[in-house]
Amino acid sequence: MNIPLLHIYEDNEEFIKPDFTLIDNFKYSEIFLIKINAMHHFYFSSLGLVSGTIEGFAPASENLTIKSKLVYDLTRDFLNAVFEQNDNAMNNLKEEFSSIEDSTDFITYHHK
């Protein structure tokens, strides 16, 4: 595989801890790993959007609205950069991800 890969994950729940063995084998791909801190797996679905917008719906994760929006925004920006097939767009994406990590404790970003 030689296309960029974005993997957004959490590692709070034992049953869903990520195994990066497969991803580590993609030697020709740019890999963007983004861990959303203190977020449960089911919040990565539309349940996260609902939980983040309805007060008290599922309070298990703090700042869920911000974290859900981050997931959607990061995914959108990644797809835009990939489909533009533009080196500047990819470099801007790396800067954006690093900038977000520096400005919040919600994500941990790693680029390979």
PDB file of N, CA and C in Angstrom:
ATOM      1  N   MET A   1       0.853  -1.167   0.000  1.00  0.00           N
ATOM      2  CA  MET A   1       0.000   0.000   0.000  1.00  0.00           C
ATOM      3  C   MET A   1       0.898   1.228   0.000  1.00  0.00           C
ATOM      4  N   ASN A   2       0.582   2.189  -0.839  1.00  0.00           N
ATOM      5  CA  ASN A   2       1.407   3.394  -0.894  1.00  0.00           C
ATOM      6  C   ASN A   2       0.571   4.670  -0.888  1.00  0.00           C
ATOM      7  N   ILE A   3      -0.601   4.608  -0.295  1.00  0.00           N
ATOM      8  CA  ILE A   3      -1.416   5.803  -0.141  1.00  0.00           C
ATOM      9  C   ILE A   3      -1.435   6.194   1.335  1.00  0.00           C
ATOM     10  N   PRO A   4      -1.680   7.456   1.635  1.00  0.00           N
ATOM     11  CA  PRO A   4      -1.707   7.891   3.035  1.00  0.00           C
ATOM     12  C   PRO A   4      -2.812   7.173   3.815  1.00  0.00           C
ATOM     13  N   LEU A   5      -2.543   6.957   5.085  1.00  0.00           N
ATOM     14  CA  LEU A   5      -3.477   6.262   5.970  1.00  0.00           C
ATOM     15  C   LEU A   5      -3.703   7.122   7.209  1.00  0.00           C
ATOM     16  N   LEU A   6      -4.957   7.313   7.559  1.00  0.00           N
ATOM     17  CA  LEU A   6      -5.327   8.005   8.794  1.00  0.00           C
ATOM     18  C   LEU A   6      -5.983   6.988   9.708  1.00  0.00           C
ATOM     19  N   HIS A   7      -5.450   6.861  10.913  1.00  0.00           N
ATOM     20  CA  HIS A   7      -6.054   5.967  11.901  1.00  0.00           C
ATOM     21  C   HIS A   7      -6.332   6.789  13.147  1.00  0.00           C
ATOM     22  N   ILE A   8      -7.607   6.963  13.465  1.00  0.00           N
ATOM     23  CA  ILE A   8      -8.033   7.681  14.662  1.00  0.00           C
ATOM     24  C   ILE A   8      -8.533   6.618  15.638  1.00  0.00           C
ATOM     25  N   TYR A   9      -8.044   6.660  16.858  1.00  0.00           N
ATOM     26  CA  TYR A   9      -8.349   5.580  17.792  1.00  0.00           C
ATOM     27  C   TYR A   9      -8.399   6.070  19.223  1.00  0.00           C
ATOM     28  N   GLU A  10      -8.812   5.165  20.104  1.00  0.00           N
ATOM     29  CA  GLU A  10      -8.754   5.375  21.552  1.00  0.00           C
ATOM     30  C   GLU A  10      -8.138   4.136  22.161  1.00  0.00           C
ATOM     31  N   ASP A  11      -7.633   4.260  23.376  1.00  0.00           N
ATOM     32  CA  ASP A  11      -7.065   3.081  24.025  1.00  0.00           C
ATOM     33  C   ASP A  11      -7.504   2.960  25.485  1.00  0.00           C
ATOM     34  N   ASN A  12      -8.713   3.446  25.769  1.00  0.00           N
ATOM     35  CA  ASN A  12      -9.239   3.380  27.134  1.00  0.00           C
ATOM     36  C   ASN A  12      -9.802   2.014  27.481  1.00  0.00           C
ATOM     37  N   GLU A  13     -10.392   1.346  26.506  1.00  0.00           N
ATOM     38  CA  GLU A  13     -11.098   0.096  26.770  1.00  0.00           C
ATOM     39  C   GLU A  13     -10.245  -1.089  26.338  1.00  0.00           C
ATOM     40  N   GLU A  14     -10.106  -2.027  27.233  1.00  0.00           N
ATOM     41  CA  GLU A  14      -9.215  -3.164  27.013  1.00  0.00           C
ATOM     42  C   GLU A  14      -9.600  -3.968  25.767  1.00  0.00           C
ATOM     43  N   PHE A  15     -10.897  -4.137  25.509  1.00  0.00           N
ATOM     44  CA  PHE A  15     -11.335  -4.983  24.405  1.00  0.00           C
ATOM     45  C   PHE A  15     -11.059  -4.373  23.033  1.00  0.00           C
ATOM     46  N   ILE A  16     -10.714  -3.109  22.986  1.00  0.00           N
ATOM     47  CA  ILE A  16     -10.538  -2.442  21.693  1.00  0.00           C
ATOM     48  C   ILE A  16      -9.162  -1.796  21.561  1.00  0.00           C
ATOM     49  N   LYS A  17      -8.239  -2.146  22.440  1.00  0.00           N
ATOM     50  CA  LYS A  17      -6.890  -1.557  22.350  1.00  0.00           C
ATOM     51  C   LYS A  17      -6.321  -1.817  20.966  1.00  0.00           C
ATOM     52  N   PRO A  18      -5.760  -0.797  20.355  1.00  0.00           N
ATOM     53  CA  PRO A  18      -5.272  -0.960  18.979  1.00  0.00           C
ATOM     54  C   PRO A  18      -4.037  -1.851  18.888  1.00  0.00           C
ATOM     55  N   ASP A  19      -3.987  -2.592  17.800  1.00  0.00           N
ATOM     56  CA  ASP A  19      -2.830  -3.413  17.467  1.00  0.00           C
ATOM     57  C   ASP A  19      -2.292  -2.834  16.160  1.00  0.00           C
ATOM     58  N   PHE A  20      -1.104  -2.274  16.203  1.00  0.00           N
ATOM     59  CA  PHE A  20      -0.554  -1.578  15.038  1.00  0.00           C
ATOM     60  C   PHE A  20       0.293  -2.476  14.139  1.00  0.00           C
ATOM     61  N   THR A  21       0.229  -3.778  14.345  1.00  0.00           N
ATOM     62  CA  THR A  21       1.043  -4.707  13.560  1.00  0.00           C
ATOM     63  C   THR A  21       0.801  -4.534  12.069  1.00  0.00           C
ATOM     64  N   LEU A  22      -0.442  -4.543  11.648  1.00  0.00           N
ATOM     65  CA  LEU A  22      -0.756  -4.390  10.226  1.00  0.00           C
ATOM     66  C   LEU A  22      -0.319  -3.023   9.714  1.00  0.00           C
ATOM     67  N   ILE A  23      -0.657  -1.982  10.437  1.00  0.00           N
ATOM     68  CA  ILE A  23      -0.301  -0.627  10.023  1.00  0.00           C
ATOM     69  C   ILE A  23       1.218  -0.466   9.915  1.00  0.00           C
ATOM     70  N   ASP A  24       1.946  -1.056  10.821  1.00  0.00           N
ATOM     71  CA  ASP A  24       3.413  -0.961  10.790  1.00  0.00           C
ATOM     72  C   ASP A  24       4.014  -1.618   9.552  1.00  0.00           C
ATOM     73  N   ASN A  25       3.264  -2.483   8.904  1.00  0.00           N
ATOM     74  CA  ASN A  25       3.746  -3.140   7.681  1.00  0.00           C
ATOM     75  C   ASN A  25       3.580  -2.279   6.429  1.00  0.00           C
ATOM     76  N   PHE A  26       2.883  -1.183   6.532  1.00  0.00           N
ATOM     77  CA  PHE A  26       2.691  -0.290   5.381  1.00  0.00           C
ATOM     78  C   PHE A  26       3.915   0.612   5.263  1.00  0.00           C
ATOM     79  N   LYS A  27       4.962   0.102   4.693  1.00  0.00           N
ATOM     80  CA  LYS A  27       6.254   0.793   4.647  1.00  0.00           C
ATOM     81  C   LYS A  27       6.302   1.929   3.632  1.00  0.00           C
ATOM     82  N   TYR A  28       5.374   1.951   2.690  1.00  0.00           N
ATOM     83  CA  TYR A  28       5.401   2.954   1.629  1.00  0.00           C
ATOM     84  C   TYR A  28       4.296   3.999   1.787  1.00  0.00           C
ATOM     85  N   SER A  29       3.630   3.997   2.900  1.00  0.00           N
ATOM     86  CA  SER A  29       2.523   4.917   3.131  1.00  0.00           C
ATOM     87  C   SER A  29       2.887   5.944   4.186  1.00  0.00           C
ATOM     88  N   GLU A  30       2.383   7.153   3.999  1.00  0.00           N
ATOM     89  CA  GLU A  30       2.429   8.117   5.094  1.00  0.00           C
ATOM     90  C   GLU A  30       1.328   7.716   6.048  1.00  0.00           C
ATOM     91  N   ILE A  31       1.661   7.608   7.320  1.00  0.00           N
ATOM     92  CA  ILE A  31       0.694   7.137   8.300  1.00  0.00           C
ATOM     93  C   ILE A  31       0.480   8.223   9.353  1.00  0.00           C
ATOM     94  N   PHE A  32      -0.770   8.560   9.555  1.00  0.00           N
ATOM     95  CA  PHE A  32      -1.168   9.550  10.550  1.00  0.00           C
ATOM     96  C   PHE A  32      -1.944   8.819  11.638  1.00  0.00           C
ATOM     97  N   LEU A  33      -1.388   8.780  12.836  1.00  0.00           N
ATOM     98  CA  LEU A  33      -2.030   8.134  13.974  1.00  0.00           C
ATOM     99  C   LEU A  33      -2.486   9.213  14.939  1.00  0.00           C
ATOM    100  N   ILE A  34      -3.772   9.219  15.219  1.00  0.00           N
ATOM    101  CA  ILE A  34      -4.318  10.220  16.132  1.00  0.00           C
ATOM    102  C   ILE A  34      -5.122   9.511  17.209  1.00  0.00           C
ATOM    103  N   LYS A  35      -4.616   9.619  18.427  1.00  0.00           N
ATOM    104  CA  LYS A  35      -5.337   9.054  19.560  1.00  0.00           C
ATOM    105  C   LYS A  35      -6.174  10.161  20.178  1.00  0.00           C
ATOM    106  N   ILE A  36      -7.469   9.890  20.317  1.00  0.00           N
ATOM    107  CA  ILE A  36      -8.352  10.829  21.006  1.00  0.00           C
ATOM    108  C   ILE A  36      -8.365  10.400  22.471  1.00  0.00           C
ATOM    109  N   ASN A  37      -7.820  11.227  23.311  1.00  0.00           N
ATOM    110  CA  ASN A  37      -7.664  10.898  24.725  1.00  0.00           C
ATOM    111  C   ASN A  37      -9.005  10.894  25.449  1.00  0.00           C
ATOM    112  N   ALA A  38      -9.176   9.916  26.324  1.00  0.00           N
ATOM    113  CA  ALA A  38     -10.371   9.797  27.178  1.00  0.00           C
ATOM    114  C   ALA A  38     -11.663   9.794  26.375  1.00  0.00           C
ATOM    115  N   MET A  39     -11.689   9.010  25.320  1.00  0.00           N
ATOM    116  CA  MET A  39     -12.899   8.883  24.506  1.00  0.00           C
ATOM    117  C   MET A  39     -13.187   7.399  24.330  1.00  0.00           C
ATOM    118  N   HIS A  40     -14.442   7.019  24.460  1.00  0.00           N
ATOM    119  CA  HIS A  40     -14.822   5.619  24.331  1.00  0.00           C
ATOM    120  C   HIS A  40     -15.096   5.260  22.871  1.00  0.00           C
ATOM    121  N   HIS A  41     -14.924   3.979  22.555  1.00  0.00           N
ATOM    122  CA  HIS A  41     -15.010   3.512  21.171  1.00  0.00           C
ATOM    123  C   HIS A  41     -16.345   3.850  20.513  1.00  0.00           C
ATOM    124  N   PHE A  42     -17.440   3.653  21.221  1.00  0.00           N
ATOM    125  CA  PHE A  42     -18.744   3.871  20.597  1.00  0.00           C
ATOM    126  C   PHE A  42     -19.010   5.336  20.262  1.00  0.00           C
ATOM    127  N   TYR A  43     -18.211   6.252  20.812  1.00  0.00           N
ATOM    128  CA  TYR A  43     -18.380   7.663  20.478  1.00  0.00           C
ATOM    129  C   TYR A  43     -17.838   8.011  19.094  1.00  0.00           C
ATOM    130  N   PHE A  44     -17.124   7.093  18.461  1.00  0.00           N
ATOM    131  CA  PHE A  44     -16.631   7.345  17.110  1.00  0.00           C
ATOM    132  C   PHE A  44     -17.732   7.141  16.073  1.00  0.00           C
ATOM    133  N   SER A  45     -18.881   6.696  16.481  1.00  0.00           N
ATOM    134  CA  SER A  45     -20.021   6.511  15.582  1.00  0.00           C
ATOM    135  C   SER A  45     -20.939   7.729  15.689  1.00  0.00           C
ATOM    136  N   SER A  46     -22.100   7.633  15.089  1.00  0.00           N
ATOM    137  CA  SER A  46     -23.058   8.735  15.183  1.00  0.00           C
ATOM    138  C   SER A  46     -23.527   8.928  16.623  1.00  0.00           C
ATOM    139  N   LEU A  47     -23.364   7.919  17.454  1.00  0.00           N
ATOM    140  CA  LEU A  47     -23.697   8.055  18.873  1.00  0.00           C
ATOM    141  C   LEU A  47     -22.869   9.164  19.525  1.00  0.00           C
ATOM    142  N   GLY A  48     -21.633   9.319  19.068  1.00  0.00           N
ATOM    143  CA  GLY A  48     -20.788  10.392  19.590  1.00  0.00           C
ATOM    144  C   GLY A  48     -21.343  11.758  19.259  1.00  0.00           C
ATOM    145  N   LEU A  49     -21.840  11.894  18.042  1.00  0.00           N
ATOM    146  CA  LEU A  49     -22.436  13.168  17.634  1.00  0.00           C
ATOM    147  C   LEU A  49     -23.662  13.480  18.480  1.00  0.00           C
ATOM    148  N   VAL A  50     -24.537  12.493  18.661  1.00  0.00           N
ATOM    149  CA  VAL A  50     -25.735  12.695  19.471  1.00  0.00           C
ATOM    150  C   VAL A  50     -25.350  12.973  20.917  1.00  0.00           C
ATOM    151  N   SER A  51     -24.434  12.172  21.452  1.00  0.00           N
ATOM    152  CA  SER A  51     -24.029  12.341  22.852  1.00  0.00           C
ATOM    153  C   SER A  51     -23.378  13.690  23.089  1.00  0.00           C
ATOM    154  N   GLY A  52     -22.665  14.169  22.093  1.00  0.00           N
ATOM    155  CA  GLY A  52     -21.992  15.449  22.236  1.00  0.00           C
ATOM    156  C   GLY A  52     -22.906  16.641  22.105  1.00  0.00           C
ATOM    157  N   THR A  53     -24.109  16.430  21.584  1.00  0.00           N
ATOM    158  CA  THR A  53     -25.006  17.557  21.368  1.00  0.00           C
ATOM    159  C   THR A  53     -26.211  17.561  22.299  1.00  0.00           C
ATOM    160  N   ILE A  54     -26.521  16.435  22.932  1.00  0.00           N
ATOM    161  CA  ILE A  54     -27.656  16.370  23.855  1.00  0.00           C
ATOM    162  C   ILE A  54     -27.121  16.274  25.277  1.00  0.00           C
ATOM    163  N   GLU A  55     -27.343  17.309  26.038  1.00  0.00           N
ATOM    164  CA  GLU A  55     -26.851  17.399  27.417  1.00  0.00           C
ATOM    165  C   GLU A  55     -27.249  16.169  28.232  1.00  0.00           C
ATOM    166  N   GLY A  56     -26.274  15.526  28.847  1.00  0.00           N
ATOM    167  CA  GLY A  56     -26.534  14.410  29.739  1.00  0.00           C
ATOM    168  C   GLY A  56     -26.864  13.091  29.067  1.00  0.00           C
ATOM    169  N   PHE A  57     -26.822  13.024  27.742  1.00  0.00           N
ATOM    170  CA  PHE A  57     -27.186  11.786  27.041  1.00  0.00           C
ATOM    171  C   PHE A  57     -26.247  10.649  27.417  1.00  0.00           C
ATOM    172  N   ALA A  58     -24.952  10.890  27.396  1.00  0.00           N
ATOM    173  CA  ALA A  58     -23.957   9.883  27.762  1.00  0.00           C
ATOM    174  C   ALA A  58     -22.704  10.610  28.235  1.00  0.00           C
ATOM    175  N   PRO A  59     -22.649  10.961  29.497  1.00  0.00           N
ATOM    176  CA  PRO A  59     -21.561  11.811  30.005  1.00  0.00           C
ATOM    177  C   PRO A  59     -20.245  11.097  30.295  1.00  0.00           C
ATOM    178  N   ALA A  60     -20.015   9.885  29.773  1.00  0.00           N
ATOM    179  CA  ALA A  60     -18.816   9.114  30.137  1.00  0.00           C
ATOM    180  C   ALA A  60     -17.513   9.728  29.624  1.00  0.00           C
ATOM    181  N   SER A  61     -17.568  10.615  28.669  1.00  0.00           N
ATOM    182  CA  SER A  61     -16.362  11.224  28.137  1.00  0.00           C
ATOM    183  C   SER A  61     -16.482  12.745  28.220  1.00  0.00           C
ATOM    184  N   GLU A  62     -15.534  13.378  28.863  1.00  0.00           N
ATOM    185  CA  GLU A  62     -15.561  14.829  28.982  1.00  0.00           C
ATOM    186  C   GLU A  62     -15.272  15.483  27.638  1.00  0.00           C
ATOM    187  N   ASN A  63     -15.857  16.646  27.432  1.00  0.00           N
ATOM    188  CA  ASN A  63     -15.638  17.438  26.219  1.00  0.00           C
ATOM    189  C   ASN A  63     -15.966  16.664  24.945  1.00  0.00           C
ATOM    190  N   LEU A  64     -17.005  15.859  24.995  1.00  0.00           N
ATOM    191  CA  LEU A  64     -17.349  14.995  23.877  1.00  0.00           C
ATOM    192  C   LEU A  64     -17.693  15.790  22.620  1.00  0.00           C
ATOM    193  N   THR A  65     -18.359  16.899  22.761  1.00  0.00           N
ATOM    194  CA  THR A  65     -18.694  17.703  21.584  1.00  0.00           C
ATOM    195  C   THR A  65     -17.434  18.129  20.846  1.00  0.00           C
ATOM    196  N   ILE A  66     -16.458  18.626  21.573  1.00  0.00           N
ATOM    197  CA  ILE A  66     -15.204  19.080  20.961  1.00  0.00           C
ATOM    198  C   ILE A  66     -14.464  17.903  20.332  1.00  0.00           C
ATOM    199  N   LYS A  67     -14.412  16.780  21.036  1.00  0.00           N
ATOM    200  CA  LYS A  67     -13.700  15.615  20.519  1.00  0.00           C
ATOM    201  C   LYS A  67     -14.378  15.048  19.275  1.00  0.00           C
ATOM    202  N   SER A  68     -15.696  14.969  19.277  1.00  0.00           N
ATOM    203  CA  SER A  68     -16.420  14.468  18.098  1.00  0.00           C
ATOM    204  C   SER A  68     -16.180  15.385  16.907  1.00  0.00           C
ATOM    205  N   LYS A  69     -16.247  16.675  17.133  1.00  0.00           N
ATOM    206  CA  LYS A  69     -15.994  17.623  16.050  1.00  0.00           C
ATOM    207  C   LYS A  69     -14.559  17.478  15.531  1.00  0.00           C
ATOM    208  N   LEU A  70     -13.604  17.258  16.430  1.00  0.00           N
ATOM    209  CA  LEU A  70     -12.220  17.035  16.015  1.00  0.00           C
ATOM    210  C   LEU A  70     -12.106  15.826  15.084  1.00  0.00           C
ATOM    211  N   VAL A  71     -12.756  14.728  15.441  1.00  0.00           N
ATOM    212  CA  VAL A  71     -12.723  13.521  14.611  1.00  0.00           C
ATOM    213  C   VAL A  71     -13.249  13.834  13.213  1.00  0.00           C
ATOM    214  N   TYR A  72     -14.387  14.505  13.137  1.00  0.00           N
ATOM    215  CA  TYR A  72     -14.978  14.827  11.830  1.00  0.00           C
ATOM    216  C   TYR A  72     -14.098  15.795  11.048  1.00  0.00           C
ATOM    217  N   ASP A  73     -13.597  16.818  11.711  1.00  0.00           N
ATOM    218  CA  ASP A  73     -12.771  17.818  11.027  1.00  0.00           C
ATOM    219  C   ASP A  73     -11.437  17.234  10.549  1.00  0.00           C
ATOM    220  N   LEU A  74     -10.796  16.428  11.390  1.00  0.00           N
ATOM    221  CA  LEU A  74      -9.522  15.824  11.005  1.00  0.00           C
ATOM    222  C   LEU A  74      -9.703  14.866   9.828  1.00  0.00           C
ATOM    223  N   THR A  75     -10.788  14.114   9.846  1.00  0.00           N
ATOM    224  CA  THR A  75     -11.075  13.188   8.747  1.00  0.00           C
ATOM    225  C   THR A  75     -11.322  13.959   7.453  1.00  0.00           C
ATOM    226  N   ARG A  76     -12.115  15.013   7.525  1.00  0.00           N
ATOM    227  CA  ARG A  76     -12.398  15.837   6.347  1.00  0.00           C
ATOM    228  C   ARG A  76     -11.118  16.439   5.780  1.00  0.00           C
ATOM    229  N   ASP A  77     -10.290  17.009   6.649  1.00  0.00           N
ATOM    230  CA  ASP A  77      -9.057  17.647   6.191  1.00  0.00           C
ATOM    231  C   ASP A  77      -8.091  16.628   5.586  1.00  0.00           C
ATOM    232  N   PHE A  78      -8.040  15.432   6.183  1.00  0.00           N
ATOM    233  CA  PHE A  78      -7.199  14.369   5.639  1.00  0.00           C
ATOM    234  C   PHE A  78      -7.673  13.971   4.245  1.00  0.00           C
ATOM    235  N   LEU A  79      -8.958  13.726   4.089  1.00  0.00           N
ATOM    236  CA  LEU A  79      -9.492  13.322   2.780  1.00  0.00           C
ATOM    237  C   LEU A  79      -9.283  14.408   1.737  1.00  0.00           C
ATOM    238  N   ASN A  80      -9.480  15.650   2.112  1.00  0.00           N
ATOM    239  CA  ASN A  80      -9.228  16.750   1.166  1.00  0.00           C
ATOM    240  C   ASN A  80      -7.776  16.760   0.716  1.00  0.00           C
ATOM    241  N   ALA A  81      -6.847  16.604   1.650  1.00  0.00           N
ATOM    242  CA  ALA A  81      -5.418  16.621   1.300  1.00  0.00           C
ATOM    243  C   ALA A  81      -5.053  15.433   0.415  1.00  0.00           C
ATOM    244  N   VAL A  82      -5.582  14.256   0.723  1.00  0.00           N
ATOM    245  CA  VAL A  82      -5.271  13.057  -0.066  1.00  0.00           C
ATOM    246  C   VAL A  82      -5.806  13.195  -1.485  1.00  0.00           C
ATOM    247  N   PHE A  83      -7.042  13.642  -1.625  1.00  0.00           N
ATOM    248  CA  PHE A  83      -7.639  13.713  -2.955  1.00  0.00           C
ATOM    249  C   PHE A  83      -7.111  14.876  -3.783  1.00  0.00           C
ATOM    250  N   GLU A  84      -6.541  15.882  -3.130  1.00  0.00           N
ATOM    251  CA  GLU A  84      -5.891  16.956  -3.882  1.00  0.00           C
ATOM    252  C   GLU A  84      -4.589  16.468  -4.512  1.00  0.00           C
ATOM    253  N   GLN A  85      -4.013  15.407  -3.942  1.00  0.00           N
ATOM    254  CA  GLN A  85      -2.733  14.866  -4.407  1.00  0.00           C
ATOM    255  C   GLN A  85      -1.709  15.984  -4.576  1.00  0.00           C
ATOM    256  N   ASN A  86      -1.571  16.742  -3.519  1.00  0.00           N
ATOM    257  CA  ASN A  86      -0.753  17.940  -3.536  1.00  0.00           C
ATOM    258  C   ASN A  86       0.177  17.896  -2.325  1.00  0.00           C
ATOM    259  N   ASP A  87       1.483  17.983  -2.565  1.00  0.00           N
ATOM    260  CA  ASP A  87       2.456  17.931  -1.467  1.00  0.00           C
ATOM    261  C   ASP A  87       2.238  19.050  -0.456  1.00  0.00           C
ATOM    262  N   ASN A  88       1.876  20.234  -0.934  1.00  0.00           N
ATOM    263  CA  ASN A  88       1.630  21.349  -0.014  1.00  0.00           C
ATOM    264  C   ASN A  88       0.445  21.055   0.898  1.00  0.00           C
ATOM    265  N   ALA A  89      -0.600  20.450   0.351  1.00  0.00           N
ATOM    266  CA  ALA A  89      -1.775  20.111   1.167  1.00  0.00           C
ATOM    267  C   ALA A  89      -1.405  19.103   2.241  1.00  0.00           C
ATOM    268  N   MET A  90      -0.569  18.117   1.903  1.00  0.00           N
ATOM    269  CA  MET A  90      -0.147  17.131   2.893  1.00  0.00           C
ATOM    270  C   MET A  90       0.741  17.770   3.963  1.00  0.00           C
ATOM    271  N   ASN A  91       1.622  18.664   3.564  1.00  0.00           N
ATOM    272  CA  ASN A  91       2.458  19.358   4.539  1.00  0.00           C
ATOM    273  C   ASN A  91       1.608  20.229   5.460  1.00  0.00           C
ATOM    274  N   ASN A  92       0.609  20.892   4.899  1.00  0.00           N
ATOM    275  CA  ASN A  92      -0.304  21.696   5.714  1.00  0.00           C
ATOM    276  C   ASN A  92      -1.066  20.816   6.702  1.00  0.00           C
ATOM    277  N   LEU A  93      -1.421  19.620   6.255  1.00  0.00           N
ATOM    278  CA  LEU A  93      -2.133  18.684   7.120  1.00  0.00           C
ATOM    279  C   LEU A  93      -1.262  18.291   8.316  1.00  0.00           C
ATOM    280  N   LYS A  94      -0.011  17.991   8.069  1.00  0.00           N
ATOM    281  CA  LYS A  94       0.908  17.640   9.159  1.00  0.00           C
ATOM    282  C   LYS A  94       1.031  18.791  10.156  1.00  0.00           C
ATOM    283  N   GLU A  95       1.135  19.997   9.629  1.00  0.00           N
ATOM    284  CA  GLU A  95       1.220  21.177  10.502  1.00  0.00           C
ATOM    285  C   GLU A  95      -0.069  21.348  11.300  1.00  0.00           C
ATOM    286  N   GLU A  96      -1.204  21.133  10.639  1.00  0.00           N
ATOM    287  CA  GLU A  96      -2.494  21.268  11.326  1.00  0.00           C
ATOM    288  C   GLU A  96      -2.597  20.259  12.469  1.00  0.00           C
ATOM    289  N   PHE A  97      -2.261  18.995  12.213  1.00  0.00           N
ATOM    290  CA  PHE A  97      -2.357  17.971  13.241  1.00  0.00           C
ATOM    291  C   PHE A  97      -1.425  18.290  14.412  1.00  0.00           C
ATOM    292  N   SER A  98      -0.206  18.724  14.112  1.00  0.00           N
ATOM    293  CA  SER A  98       0.742  19.083  15.173  1.00  0.00           C
ATOM    294  C   SER A  98       0.249  20.277  15.968  1.00  0.00           C
ATOM    295  N   SER A  99      -0.303  21.249  15.280  1.00  0.00           N
ATOM    296  CA  SER A  99      -0.817  22.452  15.922  1.00  0.00           C
ATOM    297  C   SER A  99      -1.964  22.122  16.878  1.00  0.00           C
ATOM    298  N   ILE A 100      -2.861  21.248  16.443  1.00  0.00           N
ATOM    299  CA  ILE A 100      -3.986  20.856  17.294  1.00  0.00           C
ATOM    300  C   ILE A 100      -3.467  20.119  18.524  1.00  0.00           C
ATOM    301  N   GLU A 101      -2.500  19.234  18.336  1.00  0.00           N
ATOM    302  CA  GLU A 101      -1.938  18.509  19.477  1.00  0.00           C
ATOM    303  C   GLU A 101      -1.303  19.482  20.469  1.00  0.00           C
ATOM    304  N   ASP A 102      -0.606  20.489  19.962  1.00  0.00           N
ATOM    305  CA  ASP A 102       0.053  21.471  20.824  1.00  0.00           C
ATOM    306  C   ASP A 102      -0.936  22.357  21.573  1.00  0.00           C
ATOM    307  N   SER A 103      -2.128  22.549  20.997  1.00  0.00           N
ATOM    308  CA  SER A 103      -3.072  23.493  21.580  1.00  0.00           C
ATOM    309  C   SER A 103      -4.125  22.829  22.474  1.00  0.00           C
ATOM    310  N   THR A 104      -4.157  21.507  22.529  1.00  0.00           N
ATOM    311  CA  THR A 104      -5.158  20.830  23.346  1.00  0.00           C
ATOM    312  C   THR A 104      -4.577  19.535  23.916  1.00  0.00           C
ATOM    313  N   ASP A 105      -5.156  19.070  24.995  1.00  0.00           N
ATOM    314  CA  ASP A 105      -4.733  17.772  25.535  1.00  0.00           C
ATOM    315  C   ASP A 105      -5.688  16.665  25.093  1.00  0.00           C
ATOM    316  N   PHE A 106      -6.525  16.951  24.100  1.00  0.00           N
ATOM    317  CA  PHE A 106      -7.507  15.977  23.636  1.00  0.00           C
ATOM    318  C   PHE A 106      -6.920  14.936  22.694  1.00  0.00           C
ATOM    319  N   ILE A 107      -5.829  15.266  22.004  1.00  0.00           N
ATOM    320  CA  ILE A 107      -5.279  14.308  21.032  1.00  0.00           C
ATOM    321  C   ILE A 107      -3.792  14.082  21.250  1.00  0.00           C
ATOM    322  N   THR A 108      -3.346  12.931  20.791  1.00  0.00           N
ATOM    323  CA  THR A 108      -1.938  12.615  20.688  1.00  0.00           C
ATOM    324  C   THR A 108      -1.712  12.269  19.216  1.00  0.00           C
ATOM    325  N   TYR A 109      -0.766  12.936  18.583  1.00  0.00           N
ATOM    326  CA  TYR A 109      -0.545  12.784  17.149  1.00  0.00           C
ATOM    327  C   TYR A 109       0.826  12.183  16.892  1.00  0.00           C
ATOM    328  N   HIS A 110       0.862  11.215  15.973  1.00  0.00           N
ATOM    329  CA  HIS A 110       2.125  10.605  15.577  1.00  0.00           C
ATOM    330  C   HIS A 110       2.098  10.422  14.060  1.00  0.00           C
ATOM    331  N   HIS A 111       3.183  10.793  13.414  1.00  0.00           N
ATOM    332  CA  HIS A 111       3.294  10.681  11.950  1.00  0.00           C
ATOM    333  C   HIS A 111       4.446   9.753  11.627  1.00  0.00           C
ATOM    334  N   LYS A 112       4.205   8.818  10.699  1.00  0.00           N
ATOM    335  CA  LYS A 112       5.259   7.894  10.271  1.00  0.00           C
ATOM    336  C   LYS A 112       5.500   8.091   8.791  1.00  0.00           C
TER     337      LYS A 112
END
